[in-house]
XYZ file of C-alpha atoms in Angstrom:
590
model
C 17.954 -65.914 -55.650
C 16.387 -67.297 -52.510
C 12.740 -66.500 -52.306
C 10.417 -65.777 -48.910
C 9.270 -69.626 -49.018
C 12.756 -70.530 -48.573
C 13.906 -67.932 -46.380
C 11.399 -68.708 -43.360
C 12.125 -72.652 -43.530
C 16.093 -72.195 -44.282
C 18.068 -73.256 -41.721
C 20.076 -70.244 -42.375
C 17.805 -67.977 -40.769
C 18.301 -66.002 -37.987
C 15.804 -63.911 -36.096
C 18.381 -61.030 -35.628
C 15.519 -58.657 -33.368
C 11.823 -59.118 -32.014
C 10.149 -56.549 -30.528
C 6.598 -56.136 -28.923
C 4.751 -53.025 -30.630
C 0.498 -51.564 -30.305
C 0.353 -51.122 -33.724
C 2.435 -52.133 -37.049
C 1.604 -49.340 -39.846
C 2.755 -50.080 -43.386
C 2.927 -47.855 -46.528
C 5.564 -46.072 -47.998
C 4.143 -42.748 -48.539
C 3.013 -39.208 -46.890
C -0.041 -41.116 -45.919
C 1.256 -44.006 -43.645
C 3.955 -41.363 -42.114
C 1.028 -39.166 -41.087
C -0.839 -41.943 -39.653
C 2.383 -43.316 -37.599
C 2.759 -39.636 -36.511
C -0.679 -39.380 -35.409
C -0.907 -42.651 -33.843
C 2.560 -42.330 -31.565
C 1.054 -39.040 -30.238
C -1.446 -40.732 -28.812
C 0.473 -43.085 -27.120
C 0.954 -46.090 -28.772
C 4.039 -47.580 -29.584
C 4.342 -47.920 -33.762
C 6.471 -49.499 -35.802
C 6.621 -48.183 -39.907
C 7.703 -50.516 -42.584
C 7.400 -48.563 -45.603
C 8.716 -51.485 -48.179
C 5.652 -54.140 -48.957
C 8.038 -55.884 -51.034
C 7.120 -53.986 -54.700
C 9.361 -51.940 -56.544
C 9.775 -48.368 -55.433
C 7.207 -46.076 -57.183
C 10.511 -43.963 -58.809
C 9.912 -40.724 -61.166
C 12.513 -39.173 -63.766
C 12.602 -36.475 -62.376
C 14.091 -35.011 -59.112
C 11.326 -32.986 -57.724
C 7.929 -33.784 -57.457
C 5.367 -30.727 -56.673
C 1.895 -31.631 -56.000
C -0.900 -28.952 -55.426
C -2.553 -28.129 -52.343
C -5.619 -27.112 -53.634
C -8.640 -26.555 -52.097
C -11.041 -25.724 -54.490
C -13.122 -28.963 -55.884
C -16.816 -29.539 -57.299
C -17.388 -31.418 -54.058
C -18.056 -29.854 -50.958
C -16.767 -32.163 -49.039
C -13.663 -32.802 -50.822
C -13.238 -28.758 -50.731
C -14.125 -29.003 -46.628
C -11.555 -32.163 -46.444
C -8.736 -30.002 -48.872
C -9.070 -27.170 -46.322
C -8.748 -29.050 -43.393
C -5.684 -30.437 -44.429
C -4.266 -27.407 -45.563
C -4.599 -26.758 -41.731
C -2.450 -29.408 -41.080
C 0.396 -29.172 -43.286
C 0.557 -25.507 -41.568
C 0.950 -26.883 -38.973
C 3.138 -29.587 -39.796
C 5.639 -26.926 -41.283
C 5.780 -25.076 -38.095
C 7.130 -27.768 -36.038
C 9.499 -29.324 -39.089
C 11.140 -25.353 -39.778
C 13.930 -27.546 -41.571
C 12.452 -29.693 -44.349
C 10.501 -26.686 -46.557
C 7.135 -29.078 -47.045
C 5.121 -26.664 -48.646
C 5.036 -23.039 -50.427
C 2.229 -20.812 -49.884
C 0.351 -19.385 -52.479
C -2.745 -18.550 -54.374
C -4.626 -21.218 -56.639
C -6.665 -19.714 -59.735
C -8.639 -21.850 -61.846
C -9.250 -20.427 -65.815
C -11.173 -21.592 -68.224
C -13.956 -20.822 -71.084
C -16.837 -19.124 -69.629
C -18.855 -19.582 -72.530
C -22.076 -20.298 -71.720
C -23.013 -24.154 -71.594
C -19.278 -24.920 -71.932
C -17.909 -27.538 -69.598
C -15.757 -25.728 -68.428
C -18.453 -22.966 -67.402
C -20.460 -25.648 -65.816
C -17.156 -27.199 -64.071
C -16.312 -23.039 -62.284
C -20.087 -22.799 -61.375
C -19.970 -26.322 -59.310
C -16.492 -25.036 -58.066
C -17.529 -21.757 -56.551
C -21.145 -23.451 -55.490
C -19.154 -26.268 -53.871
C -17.016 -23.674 -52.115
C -19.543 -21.988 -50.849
C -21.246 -24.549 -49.063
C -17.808 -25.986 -48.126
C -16.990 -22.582 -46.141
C -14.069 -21.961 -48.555
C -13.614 -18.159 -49.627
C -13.159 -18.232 -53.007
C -13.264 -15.428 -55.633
C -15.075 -15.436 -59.408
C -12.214 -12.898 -61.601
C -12.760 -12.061 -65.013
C -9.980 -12.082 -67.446
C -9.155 -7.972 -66.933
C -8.936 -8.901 -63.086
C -6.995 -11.816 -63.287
C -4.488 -9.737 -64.589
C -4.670 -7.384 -62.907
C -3.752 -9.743 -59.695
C -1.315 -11.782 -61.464
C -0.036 -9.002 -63.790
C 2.584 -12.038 -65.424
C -0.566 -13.563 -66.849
C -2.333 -12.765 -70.588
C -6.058 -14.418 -70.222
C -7.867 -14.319 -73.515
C -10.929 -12.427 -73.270
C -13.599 -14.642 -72.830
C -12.338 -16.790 -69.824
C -12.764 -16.533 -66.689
C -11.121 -17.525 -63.271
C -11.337 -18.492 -59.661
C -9.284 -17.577 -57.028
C -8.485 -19.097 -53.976
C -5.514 -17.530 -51.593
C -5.079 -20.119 -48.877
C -3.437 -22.832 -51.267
C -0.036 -23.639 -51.404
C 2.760 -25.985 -53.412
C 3.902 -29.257 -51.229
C 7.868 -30.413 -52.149
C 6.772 -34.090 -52.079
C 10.101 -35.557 -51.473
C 10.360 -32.262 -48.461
C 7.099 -33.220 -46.996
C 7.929 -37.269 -46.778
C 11.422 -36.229 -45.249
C 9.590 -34.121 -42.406
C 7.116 -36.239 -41.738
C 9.337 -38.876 -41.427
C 11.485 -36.511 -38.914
C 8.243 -35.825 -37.238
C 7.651 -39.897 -36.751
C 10.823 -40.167 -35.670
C 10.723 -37.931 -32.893
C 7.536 -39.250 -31.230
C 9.292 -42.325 -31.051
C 7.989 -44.054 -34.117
C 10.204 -47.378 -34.942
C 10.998 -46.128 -39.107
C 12.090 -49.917 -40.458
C 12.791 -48.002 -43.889
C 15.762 -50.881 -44.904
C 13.372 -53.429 -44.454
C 11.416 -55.614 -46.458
C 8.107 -56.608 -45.681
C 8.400 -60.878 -45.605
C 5.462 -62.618 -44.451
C 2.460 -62.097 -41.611
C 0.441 -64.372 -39.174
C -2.359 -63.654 -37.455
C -2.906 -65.487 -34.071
C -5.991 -63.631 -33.378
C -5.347 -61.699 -30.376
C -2.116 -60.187 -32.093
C -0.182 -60.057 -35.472
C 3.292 -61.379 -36.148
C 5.252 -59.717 -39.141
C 8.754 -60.773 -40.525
C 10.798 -58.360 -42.771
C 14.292 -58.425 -43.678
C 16.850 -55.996 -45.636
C 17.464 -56.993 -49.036
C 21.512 -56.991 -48.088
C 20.990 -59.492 -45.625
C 17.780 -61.635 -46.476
C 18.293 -64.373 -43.995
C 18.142 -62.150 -40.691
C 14.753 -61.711 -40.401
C 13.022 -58.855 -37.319
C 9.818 -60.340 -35.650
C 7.193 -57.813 -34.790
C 3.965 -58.141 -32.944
C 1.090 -56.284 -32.538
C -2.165 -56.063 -31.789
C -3.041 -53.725 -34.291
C -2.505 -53.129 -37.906
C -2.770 -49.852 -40.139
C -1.952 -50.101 -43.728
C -2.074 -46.838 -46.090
C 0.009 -47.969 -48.660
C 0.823 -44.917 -51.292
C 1.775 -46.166 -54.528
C 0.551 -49.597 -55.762
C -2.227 -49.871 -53.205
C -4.450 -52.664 -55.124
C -1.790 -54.869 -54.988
C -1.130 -54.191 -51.136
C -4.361 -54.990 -50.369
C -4.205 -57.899 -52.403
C -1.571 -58.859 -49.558
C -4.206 -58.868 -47.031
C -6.473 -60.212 -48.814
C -8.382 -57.685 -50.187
C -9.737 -56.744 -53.658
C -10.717 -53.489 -54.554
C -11.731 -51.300 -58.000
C -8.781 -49.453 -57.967
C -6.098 -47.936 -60.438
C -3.088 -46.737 -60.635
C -2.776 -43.669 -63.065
C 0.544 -42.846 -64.243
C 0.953 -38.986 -64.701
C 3.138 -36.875 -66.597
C 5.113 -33.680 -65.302
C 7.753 -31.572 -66.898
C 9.921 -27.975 -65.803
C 9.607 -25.053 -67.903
C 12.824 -22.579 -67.415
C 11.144 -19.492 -65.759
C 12.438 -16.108 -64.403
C 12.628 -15.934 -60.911
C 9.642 -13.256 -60.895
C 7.542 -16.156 -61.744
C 7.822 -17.137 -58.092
C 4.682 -14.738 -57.374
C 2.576 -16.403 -59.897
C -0.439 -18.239 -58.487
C -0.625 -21.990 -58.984
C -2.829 -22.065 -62.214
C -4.952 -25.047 -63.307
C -6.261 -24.868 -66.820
C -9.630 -26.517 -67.142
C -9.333 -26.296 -71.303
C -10.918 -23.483 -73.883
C -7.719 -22.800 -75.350
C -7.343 -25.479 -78.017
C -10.062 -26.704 -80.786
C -12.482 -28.341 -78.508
C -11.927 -31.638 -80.868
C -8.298 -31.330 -79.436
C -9.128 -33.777 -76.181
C -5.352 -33.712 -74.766
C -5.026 -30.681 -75.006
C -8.082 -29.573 -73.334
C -7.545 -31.591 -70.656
C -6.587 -30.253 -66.741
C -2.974 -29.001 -66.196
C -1.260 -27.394 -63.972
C 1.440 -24.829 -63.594
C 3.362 -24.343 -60.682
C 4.950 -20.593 -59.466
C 8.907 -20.832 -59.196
C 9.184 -21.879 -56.078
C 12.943 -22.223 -54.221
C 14.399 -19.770 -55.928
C 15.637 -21.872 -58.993
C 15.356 -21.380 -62.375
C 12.172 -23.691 -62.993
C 8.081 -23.392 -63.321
C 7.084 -27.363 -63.127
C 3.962 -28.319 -64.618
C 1.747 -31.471 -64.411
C -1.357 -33.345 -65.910
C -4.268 -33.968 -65.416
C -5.109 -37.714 -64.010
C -7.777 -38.235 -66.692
C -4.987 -38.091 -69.362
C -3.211 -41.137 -67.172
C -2.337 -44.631 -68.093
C -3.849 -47.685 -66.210
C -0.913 -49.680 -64.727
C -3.220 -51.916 -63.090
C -4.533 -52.764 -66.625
C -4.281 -57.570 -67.097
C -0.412 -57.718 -67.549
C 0.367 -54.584 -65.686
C 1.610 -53.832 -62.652
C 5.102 -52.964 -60.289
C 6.855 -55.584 -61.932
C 6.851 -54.489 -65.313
C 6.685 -51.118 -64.804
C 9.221 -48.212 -66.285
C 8.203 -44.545 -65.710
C 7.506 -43.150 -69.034
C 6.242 -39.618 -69.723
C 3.702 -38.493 -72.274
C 5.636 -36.395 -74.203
C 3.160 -35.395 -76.556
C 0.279 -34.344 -74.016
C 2.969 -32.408 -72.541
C 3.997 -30.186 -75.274
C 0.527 -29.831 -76.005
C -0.253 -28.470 -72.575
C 2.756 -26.297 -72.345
C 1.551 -24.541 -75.053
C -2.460 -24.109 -73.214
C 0.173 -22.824 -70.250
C 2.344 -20.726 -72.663
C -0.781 -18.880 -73.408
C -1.518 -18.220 -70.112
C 1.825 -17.030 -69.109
C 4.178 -16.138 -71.923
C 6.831 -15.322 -69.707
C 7.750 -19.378 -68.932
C 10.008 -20.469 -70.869
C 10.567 -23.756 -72.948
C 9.807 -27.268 -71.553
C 12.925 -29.236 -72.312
C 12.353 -33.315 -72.950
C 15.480 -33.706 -69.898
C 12.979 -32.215 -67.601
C 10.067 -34.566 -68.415
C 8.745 -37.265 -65.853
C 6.160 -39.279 -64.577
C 4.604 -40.386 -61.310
C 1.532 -42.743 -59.923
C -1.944 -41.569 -58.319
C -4.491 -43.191 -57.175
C -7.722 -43.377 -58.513
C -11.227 -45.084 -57.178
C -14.468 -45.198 -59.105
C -15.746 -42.153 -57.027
C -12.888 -40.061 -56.727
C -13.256 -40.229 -52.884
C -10.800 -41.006 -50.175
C -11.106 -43.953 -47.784
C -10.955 -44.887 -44.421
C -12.931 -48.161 -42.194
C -11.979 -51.618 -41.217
C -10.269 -54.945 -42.937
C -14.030 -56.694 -42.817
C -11.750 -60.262 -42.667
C -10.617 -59.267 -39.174
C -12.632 -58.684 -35.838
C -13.490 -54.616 -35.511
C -10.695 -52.435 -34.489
C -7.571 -54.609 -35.324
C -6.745 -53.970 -38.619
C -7.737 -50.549 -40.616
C -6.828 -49.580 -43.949
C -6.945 -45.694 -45.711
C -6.186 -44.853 -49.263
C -6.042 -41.588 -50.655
C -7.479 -41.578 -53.969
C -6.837 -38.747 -55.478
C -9.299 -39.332 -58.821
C -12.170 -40.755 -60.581
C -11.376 -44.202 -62.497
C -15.038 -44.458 -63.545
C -16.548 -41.369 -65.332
C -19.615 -43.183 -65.212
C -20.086 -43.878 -61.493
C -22.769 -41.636 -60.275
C -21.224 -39.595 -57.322
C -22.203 -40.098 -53.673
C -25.336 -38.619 -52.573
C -24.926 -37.361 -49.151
C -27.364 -38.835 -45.991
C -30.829 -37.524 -45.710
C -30.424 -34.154 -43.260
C -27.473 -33.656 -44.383
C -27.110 -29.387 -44.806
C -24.212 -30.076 -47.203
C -25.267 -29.002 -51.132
C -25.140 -31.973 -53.101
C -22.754 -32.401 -56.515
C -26.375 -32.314 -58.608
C -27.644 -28.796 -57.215
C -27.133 -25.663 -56.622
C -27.600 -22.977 -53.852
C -28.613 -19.510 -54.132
C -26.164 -16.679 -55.874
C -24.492 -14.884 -53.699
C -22.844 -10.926 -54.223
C -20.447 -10.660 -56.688
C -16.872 -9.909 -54.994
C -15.056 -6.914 -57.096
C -11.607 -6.174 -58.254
C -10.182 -3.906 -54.948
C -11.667 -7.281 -52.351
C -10.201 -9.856 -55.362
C -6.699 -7.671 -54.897
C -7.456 -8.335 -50.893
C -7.665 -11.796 -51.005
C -4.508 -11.780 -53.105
C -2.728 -10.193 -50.644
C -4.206 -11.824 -47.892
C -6.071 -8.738 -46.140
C -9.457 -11.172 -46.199
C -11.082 -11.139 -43.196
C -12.752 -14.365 -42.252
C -14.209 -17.122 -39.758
C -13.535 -20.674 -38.948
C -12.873 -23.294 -41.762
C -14.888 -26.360 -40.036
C -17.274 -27.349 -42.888
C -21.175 -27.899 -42.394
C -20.845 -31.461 -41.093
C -17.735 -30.724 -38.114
C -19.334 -31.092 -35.149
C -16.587 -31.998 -32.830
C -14.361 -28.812 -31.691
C -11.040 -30.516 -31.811
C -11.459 -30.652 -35.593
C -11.109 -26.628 -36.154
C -7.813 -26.302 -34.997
C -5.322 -28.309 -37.470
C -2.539 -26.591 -36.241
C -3.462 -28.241 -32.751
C -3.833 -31.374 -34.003
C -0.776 -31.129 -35.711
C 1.013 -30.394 -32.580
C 1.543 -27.168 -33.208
C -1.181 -24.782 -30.753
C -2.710 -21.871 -32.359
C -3.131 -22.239 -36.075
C -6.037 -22.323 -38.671
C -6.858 -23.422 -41.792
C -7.180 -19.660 -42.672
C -10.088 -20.241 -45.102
C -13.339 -19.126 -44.033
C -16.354 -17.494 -45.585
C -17.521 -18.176 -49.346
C -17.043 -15.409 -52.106
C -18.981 -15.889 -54.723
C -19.362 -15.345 -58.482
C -19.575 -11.952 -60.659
C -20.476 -12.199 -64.215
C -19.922 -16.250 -64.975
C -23.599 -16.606 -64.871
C -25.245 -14.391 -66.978
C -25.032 -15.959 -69.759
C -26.360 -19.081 -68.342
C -29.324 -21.523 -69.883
C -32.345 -21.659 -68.256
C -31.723 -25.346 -67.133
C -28.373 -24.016 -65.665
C -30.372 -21.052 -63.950
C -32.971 -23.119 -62.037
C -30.192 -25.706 -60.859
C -28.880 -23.103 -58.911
C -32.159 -22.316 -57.201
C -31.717 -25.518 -55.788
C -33.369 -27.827 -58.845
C -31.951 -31.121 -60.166
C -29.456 -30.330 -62.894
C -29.983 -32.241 -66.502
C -28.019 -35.622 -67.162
C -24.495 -34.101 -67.686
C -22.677 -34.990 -70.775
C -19.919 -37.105 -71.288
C -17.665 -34.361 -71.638
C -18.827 -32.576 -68.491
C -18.444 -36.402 -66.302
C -14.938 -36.635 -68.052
C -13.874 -32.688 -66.615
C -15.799 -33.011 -63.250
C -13.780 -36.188 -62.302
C -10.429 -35.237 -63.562
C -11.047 -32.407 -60.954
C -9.594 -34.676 -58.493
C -8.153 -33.552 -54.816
C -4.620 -34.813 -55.150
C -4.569 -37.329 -52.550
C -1.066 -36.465 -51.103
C -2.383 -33.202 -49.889
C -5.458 -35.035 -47.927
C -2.819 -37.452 -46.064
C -2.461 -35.570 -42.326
C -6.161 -35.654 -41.912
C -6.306 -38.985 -43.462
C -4.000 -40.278 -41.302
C -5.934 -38.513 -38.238
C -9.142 -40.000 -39.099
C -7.367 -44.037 -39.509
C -5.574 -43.140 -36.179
C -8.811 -42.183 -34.742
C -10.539 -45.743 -35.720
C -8.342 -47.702 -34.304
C -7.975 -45.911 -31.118
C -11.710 -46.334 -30.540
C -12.978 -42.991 -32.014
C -15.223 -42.053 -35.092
C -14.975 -40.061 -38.385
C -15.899 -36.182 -37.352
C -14.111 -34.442 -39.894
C -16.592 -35.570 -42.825
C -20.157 -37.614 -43.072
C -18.170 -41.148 -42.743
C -20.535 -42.401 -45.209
C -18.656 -40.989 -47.927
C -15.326 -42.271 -46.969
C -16.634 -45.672 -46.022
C -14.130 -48.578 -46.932
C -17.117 -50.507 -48.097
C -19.147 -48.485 -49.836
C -19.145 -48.655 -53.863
C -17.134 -46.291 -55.234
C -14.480 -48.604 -53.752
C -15.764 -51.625 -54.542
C -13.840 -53.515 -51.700
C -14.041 -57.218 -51.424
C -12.132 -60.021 -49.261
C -10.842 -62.300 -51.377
C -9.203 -65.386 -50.569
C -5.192 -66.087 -50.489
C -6.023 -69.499 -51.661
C -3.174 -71.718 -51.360
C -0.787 -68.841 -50.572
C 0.650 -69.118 -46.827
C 0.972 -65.326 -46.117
C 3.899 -66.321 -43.506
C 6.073 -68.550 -46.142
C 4.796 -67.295 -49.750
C 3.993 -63.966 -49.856
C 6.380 -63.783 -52.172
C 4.624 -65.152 -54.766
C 2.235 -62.009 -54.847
C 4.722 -59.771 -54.459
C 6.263 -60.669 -57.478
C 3.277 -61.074 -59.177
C 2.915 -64.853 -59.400
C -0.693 -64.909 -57.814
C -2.004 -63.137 -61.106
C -0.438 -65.127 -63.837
C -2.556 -68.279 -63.056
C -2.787 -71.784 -65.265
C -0.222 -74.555 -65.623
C 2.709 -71.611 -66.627
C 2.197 -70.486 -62.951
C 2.545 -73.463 -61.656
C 5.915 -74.433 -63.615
C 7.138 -71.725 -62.556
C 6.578 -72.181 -58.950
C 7.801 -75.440 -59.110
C 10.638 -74.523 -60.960
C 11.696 -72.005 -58.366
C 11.230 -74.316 -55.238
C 13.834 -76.481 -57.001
C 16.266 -73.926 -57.613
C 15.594 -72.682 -54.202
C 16.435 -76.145 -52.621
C 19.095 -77.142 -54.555
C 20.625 -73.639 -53.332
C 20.015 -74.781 -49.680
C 21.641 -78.289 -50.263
C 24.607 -76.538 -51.517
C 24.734 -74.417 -48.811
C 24.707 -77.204 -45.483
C 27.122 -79.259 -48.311
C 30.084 -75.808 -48.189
């Protein structure tokens, strides 16, 4: 098989179509569609190659749900997770067709014992909420079910509710924002592969070709680049030359068989209590999705902190074949069982995995390719994780009125059952979502920056907790007067960053805030500190190509060639050009 080397020097080439574009965007995911989207409505003319040349991130099973949940120790994450709930509303309007998303409650449950991790994980939850703007409820175990009468909560746990999540189709919300591209005009180049680059410095030339017909290459230029790749991002970069601490986690996710009165179940995440606490996978974060569609299944996924590495020396697209963990599974279907009797089994047919990404912080990010002059090439990534349980989290600027992740604010009233049964039904009265730090007013509409006048995110004031607290230490009860908290555990680190945002949900207002860079504007939606490209919970680096020629070799990372290194690499290499020529000689000799 011909590789790129040959392909741009073969005299059987053909440049089949050039075309003269703003800006090229490339990614295959929800991310670098909502960036494409965001960018052609302001005008530019975009081009989308979602193929970098790497296998396609594929999962075993046919639906993927992810959660839209805006709950999160972090009150900027929660602020961010709200903000692009906004958006997907939004979104939805305008694509009536593809059915992106499913609206319903999130609860949280877990041991409120007191100095439990989970306890501690609820309290920085609700606190985070609260200074976040995000209503969010504190149940006991009678309450929850009394609002979710499927469910059977031990006595003992506790919950949190929060009523403007939802449940996003991921293979639905790709097709409509892919529609959405489409029908501001944005170039989709989904049968091509991504080839080679050149920069000439006051524009960028990229060749891609289909895999059916290698040879006829398309030409694009531009004077801009965005790239938000989705799955296998390290390696992307590593395109551009870029390195970056980064992972990708594989996940597990199964089906359970479920009535379709589990459709009005909230989306549950189980932060552990129910298993022997020495019983780590099964104490680990899961999820259960409602029955959504009308079908006959409840899906289910893991947490990332039970993931496997794929980035790991010897990993990586090439090698890779989705592979669930069967045995966390089963394990959490039974935490989930508990919860809600009513599912029914989790057959090994319905078991899958897919890939998240993960950075040391667990934070998004957004800035400028530091190899390039400012504004011409910007890259995001939507982590959706911590990689590094050790990394100490982001402290936020000095001024800044947003609680950090080490303190707490003041208690607030307790909400009871009949304004818990509110929220449920969605009586709750509130304000505007913007978040401490959103200063500009075009950022409290995402309906209207969706395109679609005259929404809201929906989720306003703070609730706050009933009885979690009581039974609270002393250290516990003067972090929340606003001292320092005690040096957290390992198995408190371990729960608060498996807590992750799943970065699919963040990716309209990611894409906003990469469109707004590189059409001269500025971060507004958080404190761009802590989505900086370069700060360290990325760890973001250029690193030289070497001897690779991005326009004729790219290839060779794309199959993973640049990381084998030593004299094997180079055999190889060799032994390929060989092949590749004595290919060509045959050809000009028929």
């Amino acid at each position: 098989m011909a590789t790129l080397g040959s392909m741009q020097s073969s005299s059987k080439l053909v440049v089949v179509e050039r075309r003269a574009v703003d800006v090229v965007v490339l990614g295959n995911g929800s991310l670098a569609a909502s960036a494409a989207y965001s960018l052609a409505r302001r005008g530019k003319r975009v081009v989308l190659i979602p193929n970098l040349g790497f296998p396609k991130t594929a999962t075993s099973a046919s639906t993927v749900l992810r959660p839209l949940h805006i709950p999160h120790p972090k009150p900027e994450l929660a602020h961010l997770a709200a903000e692009s709930a906004a958006y997907w509303r939004g979104l939805q309007t305008q694509c009536p067709s593809n059915k992106m998303m499913w609206p319903c409650s999130s609860l949280d449950v877990g041991l409120n014992a007191s100095g439990s991790t989970t306890q501690e994980a609820m309290s920085r939850i609700q606190d985070a909420c609260k200074a976040a703007s995000v209503k969010c409820a504190s149940l006991s175990a009678q309450e929850i079910e009394a609002v979710a009468p499927l469910t059977r909560v031990p006595r003992g746990f506790a919950g949190l509710l929060q009523v403007d999540g939802a449940v996003l189709d991921s293979k639905q919300a790709l097709a409509g924002l892919s529609f959405l591209s489409e029908r501001q005009s944005v170039m989709v180049k989904d049968r091509l592969i991504l080839r080679g680059w050149r920069d000439f410095g006051d524009h960028f030339t990229f060749s891609a070709s289909s895999e059916l017909l290698p040879y006829s290459m398309s030409h694009f230029e531009a004077e801009q680049v965005l790239l938000a790749p989705d799955s296998w991002a390290p390696q992307s970069l590593q395109l551009f030359g870029i390195a970056a601490d980064l992972q990708v986690l594989e996940v597990s996710h199964g089906r359970f068989a479920a009535a379709p009165s589990s459709s009005a179940l909230p989306s549950i995440r189980h932060l552990g209590g129910l298993q022997p606490a020495s019983d780590v996978a099964s104490n680990s974060v899961c999820w259960s999705f409602p029955n959504v569609g009308g079908g006959p299944w409840a899906h289910m996924g893991a947490s990332p902190s039970a993931g496997v590495n794929l980035c790991a020396p010897g990993s990586g697209p090439w090698n890779w074949t989705p592979k669930s963990n069967r045995s966390a599974l089963e394990k959490h279907s039974s935490a989930l069982h508990t919860l809600v009797p009513s599912l029914g089994p989790l057959p090994p047919s319905s078991m899958g995995s897919s890939t998240l990404l993960a950075s040391r912080d667990g934070m998004p990010a957004v800035g400028f390719h530091s190899g390039f002059e400012q504004g011409r090439f910007v890259i995001a990534l939507a982590a959706s994780c911590s990689c590094d349980p050790a990394f100490p989290p982001p402290s936020p600027p000095q001024g800044s009125p947003t609680t950090s992740s080490t303190s707490y604010p003041d208690p607030s009233p307790s909400i009871s059952r009949g304004q818990a049964h509110s929220m449920q039904n969605g009586n709750a009265s509130g304000g505007s979502s913007a978040g401490p730090r959103d200063t500009n007013p075009s950022t409290t509409n995402g309906a209207d920056q969706a395109g679609q006048p005259g929404g809201g995110s929906g989720s306003s004031q703070s609730g706050s907790r009933s009885d979690r607290g009581r039974g609270a230490s002393n250290e516990g009860k003067a972090a929340r007067k606003g001292v320092a908290v005690i040096e957290e555990t390992p198995e408190q680190k371990a729960m608060l960053r498996s807590l992750g945002v799943d970065g699919f949900q963040l990716a309209p207002l990611l894409g906003k805030m990469a469109a707004d860079l590189l059409c001269g504007g500025s971060i507004a939606e958080v404190e761009p500190g802590l989505v900086l490209l370069s700060r360290p919970g990325v760890g973001l680096r250029v690193a030289s190509l070497g001897s690779v020629d991005p326009w004729d070799q790219l290839d060779v990372l794309q199959r993973g060639d640049g990381s084998k290194g030593g004299e094997q690499e180079q055999l190889e290499q060799r032994q390929r050009r060989e092949d590749d020529a004595e290919e060509d000689r045959r050809a000009r000799a028929a």
